[in-house]
Coordinates of C-alpha atoms in Angstrom, one line a residue:
X1 CA -52.0 24.3 -41.4
X2 CA -52.5 21.0 -40.7
X3 CA -52.5 20.3 -37.4
X4 CA -51.8 16.2 -38.2
X5 CA -48.5 14.4 -38.0
X6 CA -48.4 11.3 -39.6
X7 CA -46.6 8.0 -38.4
X8 CA -45.6 10.0 -35.0
X9 CA -45.5 7.1 -32.5
X10 CA -46.3 7.5 -29.7
X11 CA -43.6 7.8 -26.5
X12 CA -43.9 5.3 -24.3
X13 CA -47.3 4.1 -25.0
X14 CA -48.8 7.6 -24.5
X15 CA -52.4 7.7 -25.4
X16 CA -52.7 12.0 -24.5
X17 CA -50.2 14.5 -23.7
X18 CA -51.4 18.3 -22.7
X19 CA -48.7 21.0 -22.3
X20 CA -48.9 24.2 -21.2
X21 CA -53.5 24.3 -21.4
X22 CA -54.8 27.6 -20.9
X23 CA -58.6 28.8 -20.5
X24 CA -59.0 32.3 -19.7
X25 CA -62.7 34.3 -20.0
X26 CA -62.9 38.1 -20.3
X27 CA -64.4 40.2 -18.4
X28 CA -66.0 42.9 -19.9
X29 CA -67.1 46.4 -18.4
X30 CA -68.0 49.8 -19.5
X31 CA -69.9 51.2 -22.0
X32 CA -67.5 50.1 -24.7
X33 CA -68.2 46.7 -23.4
X34 CA -64.3 46.2 -23.4
X35 CA -61.9 43.9 -21.3
X36 CA -60.8 44.9 -17.9
X37 CA -59.4 41.7 -17.2
X38 CA -59.1 37.9 -17.5
X39 CA -60.6 34.6 -15.5
X40 CA -57.9 32.3 -15.9
X41 CA -59.6 29.2 -15.0
X42 CA -56.8 26.9 -16.6
X43 CA -54.0 28.4 -16.3
X44 CA -50.8 26.8 -18.1
X45 CA -51.5 23.4 -16.8
X46 CA -49.3 19.8 -18.8
X47 CA -50.1 16.5 -17.9
X48 CA -50.1 12.7 -19.7
X49 CA -52.6 10.0 -19.9
X50 CA -51.0 6.5 -20.9
X51 CA -52.9 4.2 -22.1
X52 CA -55.0 1.5 -20.4
X53 CA -54.5 4.1 -17.2
X54 CA -57.0 6.4 -15.6
X55 CA -56.1 9.0 -14.3
X56 CA -58.2 11.1 -11.4
X57 CA -58.1 14.9 -11.8
X58 CA -59.9 16.7 -8.4
X59 CA -59.7 20.0 -6.3
X60 CA -62.4 22.0 -4.6
X61 CA -65.0 23.6 -7.1
X62 CA -64.5 26.5 -9.3
X63 CA -60.3 24.6 -9.4
X64 CA -60.9 24.5 -12.9
X65 CA -61.1 20.5 -13.9
X66 CA -64.3 20.1 -15.9
X67 CA -62.9 23.5 -17.5
X68 CA -60.4 21.1 -18.3
X69 CA -62.2 18.6 -19.9
X70 CA -64.3 20.9 -22.2
X71 CA -61.1 22.0 -23.5
X72 CA -59.9 18.4 -23.7
X73 CA -63.8 17.5 -25.8
X74 CA -63.5 21.6 -27.9
X75 CA -66.4 22.2 -26.1
X76 CA -64.4 25.0 -25.3
X77 CA -62.2 26.6 -27.7
X78 CA -58.5 26.9 -25.4
X79 CA -57.0 30.2 -25.4
X80 CA -53.9 28.8 -25.3
X81 CA -51.9 25.2 -25.0
X82 CA -51.6 21.5 -26.7
X83 CA -53.2 18.1 -26.2
X84 CA -51.6 16.2 -28.2
X85 CA -54.4 12.8 -29.1
X86 CA -52.5 10.0 -30.4
X87 CA -54.6 7.8 -32.5
X88 CA -54.2 4.0 -32.5
X89 CA -55.9 3.0 -35.5
X90 CA -54.7 5.7 -37.9
X91 CA -50.5 6.3 -35.9
X92 CA -51.8 10.1 -36.2
X93 CA -50.8 12.4 -33.8
X94 CA -53.8 15.2 -32.9
X95 CA -53.6 18.5 -31.9
X96 CA -57.4 19.3 -30.1
X97 CA -56.7 22.3 -29.4
X98 CA -56.1 23.0 -33.1
X99 CA -57.8 20.8 -34.5
X100 CA -60.2 21.6 -37.9
X101 CA -64.2 20.0 -38.2
X102 CA -63.0 17.5 -39.6
X103 CA -60.0 16.4 -37.7
X104 CA -62.8 16.8 -34.4
X105 CA -65.0 15.0 -36.3
X106 CA -62.5 11.9 -36.3
X107 CA -61.0 13.0 -32.8
X108 CA -64.7 12.5 -31.4
X109 CA -65.2 8.6 -32.3
X110 CA -61.8 7.9 -30.5
X111 CA -62.9 10.7 -27.4
X112 CA -66.1 10.5 -25.3
X113 CA -67.5 12.1 -22.5
X114 CA -70.2 11.5 -20.0
X115 CA -71.5 14.2 -18.5
X116 CA -72.7 14.8 -14.3
X117 CA -75.9 15.5 -14.6
X118 CA -77.5 12.6 -16.8
X119 CA -80.7 13.9 -17.1
X120 CA -79.7 17.5 -18.4
X121 CA -77.2 15.5 -20.8
X122 CA -79.9 13.5 -22.8
X123 CA -82.4 14.7 -25.3
X124 CA -85.7 13.9 -23.5
X125 CA -87.7 13.8 -27.0
X126 CA -85.3 10.2 -27.4
X127 CA -85.6 7.3 -26.9
X128 CA -83.0 5.1 -25.1
X129 CA -82.4 3.3 -28.3
X130 CA -82.6 6.3 -30.6
X131 CA -80.3 8.3 -28.0
X132 CA -77.6 4.8 -27.9
X133 CA -77.8 4.3 -31.7
X134 CA -77.5 8.3 -33.0
X135 CA -73.5 7.8 -32.7
X136 CA -73.4 4.3 -34.8
X137 CA -75.7 6.2 -37.0
X138 CA -73.2 9.0 -37.5
X139 CA -69.9 7.4 -38.1
X140 CA -72.3 4.8 -40.4
X141 CA -70.5 1.6 -37.5
X142 CA -73.0 -0.5 -38.8
X143 CA -76.0 -1.6 -41.0
X144 CA -79.7 0.2 -39.8
X145 CA -80.7 -3.8 -39.6
X146 CA -78.2 -4.5 -37.1
X147 CA -79.0 -1.2 -34.7
X148 CA -81.3 -2.7 -32.6
X149 CA -79.0 -5.8 -31.9
X150 CA -75.9 -3.6 -31.2
X151 CA -78.0 -1.5 -29.1
X152 CA -79.3 -4.2 -27.0
X153 CA -75.6 -5.4 -26.9
X154 CA -74.4 -2.2 -25.1
X155 CA -77.6 -2.6 -23.0
X156 CA -76.5 -5.5 -21.1
X157 CA -72.8 -4.6 -21.0
X158 CA -74.1 -1.9 -19.0
X159 CA -76.6 -3.7 -16.8
X160 CA -80.2 -2.7 -18.4
X161 CA -82.5 -4.5 -20.2
X162 CA -83.0 -4.6 -23.8
X163 CA -86.7 -4.4 -22.9
X164 CA -86.0 -0.9 -21.9
X165 CA -84.7 0.5 -24.9
X166 CA -87.8 2.2 -26.4
X167 CA -88.3 4.1 -22.8
X168 CA -87.8 7.7 -22.8
X169 CA -85.1 9.3 -20.0
X170 CA -87.7 10.1 -17.5
X171 CA -88.8 6.4 -17.1
X172 CA -85.4 6.2 -15.3
X173 CA -83.9 6.2 -12.6
X174 CA -80.3 8.6 -12.3
X175 CA -78.1 4.8 -12.1
X176 CA -79.9 4.0 -14.8
X177 CA -80.1 7.2 -17.0
X178 CA -75.8 7.6 -16.8
X179 CA -76.1 3.8 -17.6
X180 CA -77.3 5.2 -20.9
X181 CA -75.1 7.5 -21.2
X182 CA -71.9 5.2 -20.9
X183 CA -73.7 2.7 -23.2
X184 CA -74.1 5.6 -25.9
X185 CA -70.2 6.2 -25.2
X186 CA -69.1 2.6 -25.2
X187 CA -70.7 2.2 -28.9
X188 CA -68.0 4.2 -30.9
X189 CA -65.7 2.2 -28.8
X190 CA -63.0 5.0 -27.7
X191 CA -59.8 5.1 -27.2
X192 CA -60.5 7.9 -23.9
X193 CA -63.3 8.6 -21.5
X194 CA -63.7 11.7 -19.7
X195 CA -65.7 11.4 -16.9
X196 CA -66.5 14.5 -15.2
X197 CA -67.8 13.9 -11.9
X198 CA -70.1 10.7 -13.2
X199 CA -71.3 9.0 -10.0
X200 CA -71.4 12.9 -7.5
X201 CA -75.5 13.3 -8.7
X202 CA -76.0 9.5 -7.4
X203 CA -76.7 8.5 -4.5
X204 CA -73.6 6.3 -2.9
X205 CA -74.9 2.6 -3.5
X206 CA -75.3 3.4 -7.1
X207 CA -71.7 5.1 -7.2
X208 CA -70.6 2.2 -6.3
X209 CA -72.2 0.2 -8.6
X210 CA -70.8 2.5 -11.7
X211 CA -67.7 2.6 -10.8
X212 CA -67.1 -1.2 -10.5
X213 CA -68.9 -1.1 -14.1
X214 CA -66.3 2.0 -15.4
X215 CA -63.6 -0.8 -14.2
X216 CA -65.0 -3.9 -15.6
X217 CA -65.7 -2.3 -19.1
X218 CA -62.3 -0.9 -19.5
X219 CA -59.7 -4.0 -20.0
X220 CA -62.7 -5.4 -22.3
X221 CA -62.8 -2.2 -24.7
X222 CA -59.5 -1.5 -24.2
X223 CA -59.9 2.3 -23.1
X224 CA -58.7 4.9 -20.5
X225 CA -60.1 7.4 -18.6
X226 CA -60.2 10.6 -17.3
X227 CA -62.5 11.0 -13.7
X228 CA -63.1 14.4 -13.1
X229 CA -64.6 14.0 -9.2
X230 CA -64.3 16.3 -5.6
X231 CA -64.8 13.2 -4.5
X232 CA -61.2 11.5 -2.9
X233 CA -62.6 8.2 -1.6
X234 CA -63.9 7.8 -5.7
X235 CA -60.9 8.7 -6.7
X236 CA -59.0 6.6 -4.8
X237 CA -61.4 3.6 -5.8
X238 CA -60.6 4.2 -9.7
X239 CA -57.3 5.6 -10.2
X240 CA -53.8 4.7 -11.2
X241 CA -52.4 8.2 -11.0
X242 CA -54.3 11.4 -9.6
X243 CA -53.9 15.5 -10.6
X244 CA -54.9 18.1 -8.0
X245 CA -55.9 21.6 -9.3
X246 CA -56.1 24.8 -7.1
X247 CA -56.9 27.6 -9.0
X248 CA -57.1 27.3 -12.5
X249 CA -53.2 25.1 -11.2
X250 CA -52.0 22.0 -11.2
X251 CA -50.4 21.5 -7.5
X252 CA -49.8 17.9 -7.4
X253 CA -49.1 14.8 -9.6
X254 CA -48.8 11.6 -8.6
X255 CA -49.5 7.6 -8.0
X256 CA -51.9 7.3 -6.2
X257 CA -51.4 5.2 -2.9
X258 CA -48.3 6.9 -2.7
X259 CA -50.3 10.7 -3.1
X260 CA -52.7 9.5 0.1
X261 CA -50.0 8.4 2.1
X262 CA -47.3 10.9 1.3
X263 CA -48.8 14.2 -0.1
X264 CA -46.2 16.4 -0.7
X265 CA -48.3 19.3 -0.9
X266 CA -50.3 21.9 1.6
X267 CA -53.4 21.9 0.0
X268 CA -53.4 18.1 -1.2
X269 CA -52.9 17.0 2.5
X270 CA -55.9 19.7 3.7
X271 CA -58.3 17.9 0.6
X272 CA -57.1 14.5 1.8
X273 CA -58.4 15.7 5.9
X274 CA -61.3 16.9 4.6
X275 CA -62.7 13.5 3.7
X276 CA -65.5 12.1 6.3
X277 CA -64.4 9.0 8.3
X278 CA -67.2 6.9 9.7
X279 CA -64.4 6.2 12.8
X280 CA -63.6 9.9 13.9
X281 CA -59.6 10.3 14.7
X282 CA -58.9 12.1 17.8
X283 CA -55.5 12.7 16.7
X284 CA -56.6 14.1 13.3
X285 CA -55.4 17.8 12.6
X286 CA -58.5 20.8 12.7
X287 CA -59.2 23.0 10.8
X288 CA -56.1 22.9 8.6
X289 CA -57.2 25.3 5.3
X290 CA -58.8 28.6 7.0
X291 CA -59.9 31.3 4.7
X292 CA -61.2 31.4 1.0
X293 CA -60.9 30.7 -2.0
X294 CA -58.4 33.3 -4.5
X295 CA -60.4 34.8 -7.0
X296 CA -58.9 33.0 -10.2
X297 CA -59.2 36.6 -12.3
X298 CA -57.3 38.4 -9.8
X299 CA -54.4 35.5 -8.0
X300 CA -52.4 36.2 -5.3
X301 CA -49.0 36.7 -5.4
X302 CA -46.3 33.7 -5.8
X303 CA -47.9 30.0 -4.9
X304 CA -51.1 30.4 -4.9
X305 CA -52.4 29.3 -1.8
X306 CA -50.0 30.9 0.6
X307 CA -52.3 33.1 1.9
X308 CA -54.3 29.5 3.7
X309 CA -51.4 27.8 3.7
X310 CA -50.1 27.3 7.7
X311 CA -46.1 25.6 6.4
X312 CA -45.8 29.6 4.1
X313 CA -42.5 30.9 4.4
X314 CA -41.9 34.4 2.9
X315 CA -40.5 33.4 0.2
X316 CA -43.9 31.8 -1.1
X317 CA -45.1 35.2 -1.7
X318 CA -42.9 35.3 -4.3
X319 CA -42.4 32.3 -6.3
X320 CA -43.5 31.3 -9.4
X321 CA -44.7 27.8 -8.6
X322 CA -44.0 25.3 -11.2
X323 CA -44.6 21.1 -10.5
X324 CA -40.6 20.0 -9.8
X325 CA -40.0 16.6 -8.8
X326 CA -40.7 15.3 -5.6
X327 CA -37.6 13.5 -4.1
X328 CA -35.4 12.4 -7.6
X329 CA -39.0 10.6 -8.2
X330 CA -39.7 9.9 -11.5
X331 CA -43.5 9.7 -11.0
X332 CA -44.7 12.5 -8.2
X333 CA -44.1 16.1 -8.5
X334 CA -45.2 19.4 -6.5
X335 CA -45.5 22.5 -6.8
X336 CA -44.8 23.9 -3.5
X337 CA -41.5 25.0 -2.6
X338 CA -40.6 23.4 0.7
X339 CA -42.0 19.8 -0.5
X340 CA -38.9 18.1 0.2
X341 CA -38.8 19.3 3.7
X342 CA -42.9 18.7 4.8
X343 CA -44.0 16.0 6.4
X344 CA -47.1 15.7 5.5
X345 CA -50.0 13.9 6.5
X346 CA -52.5 11.6 4.2
X347 CA -54.5 8.6 4.9

């Protein structure tokens, strides 16, 4: 059965529609290696990305945000759910979660990923020229006689001298290696680029340069970003909307300015309260979050955050958390039972 729906126009110019995406990892024990339970790394996640939009995905380490990116690129095969990708050139809608090998080959022309550590994601035995030109050759995007010119143009766009194209990755700095990764992703002119902690391993000054580069490239190449990070100040700088994850579930979605100034989930308030500030605020609440992140293979009942939440009530222990609109907002959603009655502190 094909997973392509022909001539399906994108709803409201949507590029990606993720519906109930799940990724469970089995835990096996015993002599017969039987499955005892599952680690619910991603549990019933739904969101969308519009064309030309940058969506930030944030949360603590281990919350499942990188797993979402790996499922969308099919580095991992999702346990369940859909990820409908609207290919603008072909006017097709493809379910990435169920796509065949040939369909994935076509999808990856329009969906690229930039990883956290460029040194481990770049082949140390390939030169910059070979790394950047590899996608062009696989997809026959240009004649071999024009490869050097195309690679030189891409290197210039990401701020590298074409004179360095015959150097190997070890001869570049961390920021330069990440620029090579970006140039490689740009070579196929993708519609969506997933940046998985793309600046977290770089120095602060280099982070700012890479963020400015990504912002400049977005309108030029007419693409969207899914920007995965744990640094909220970075996400605030680059994102149009922000998605907050906790233990495999989305707990809040909102436009960046609205979410940062008016959070509606206690976990979002805790994340914002943990952002370092150059000038200390003596009126800020301290120790907002107590306890440890729960085991995703054995999460607590009801709202997953209630054992650590200072605003929790008895109903939170039995409430099945789900995203609900905040104050009839069309863009701001929270998975907190008390989202419409709490006055939480933003930045």
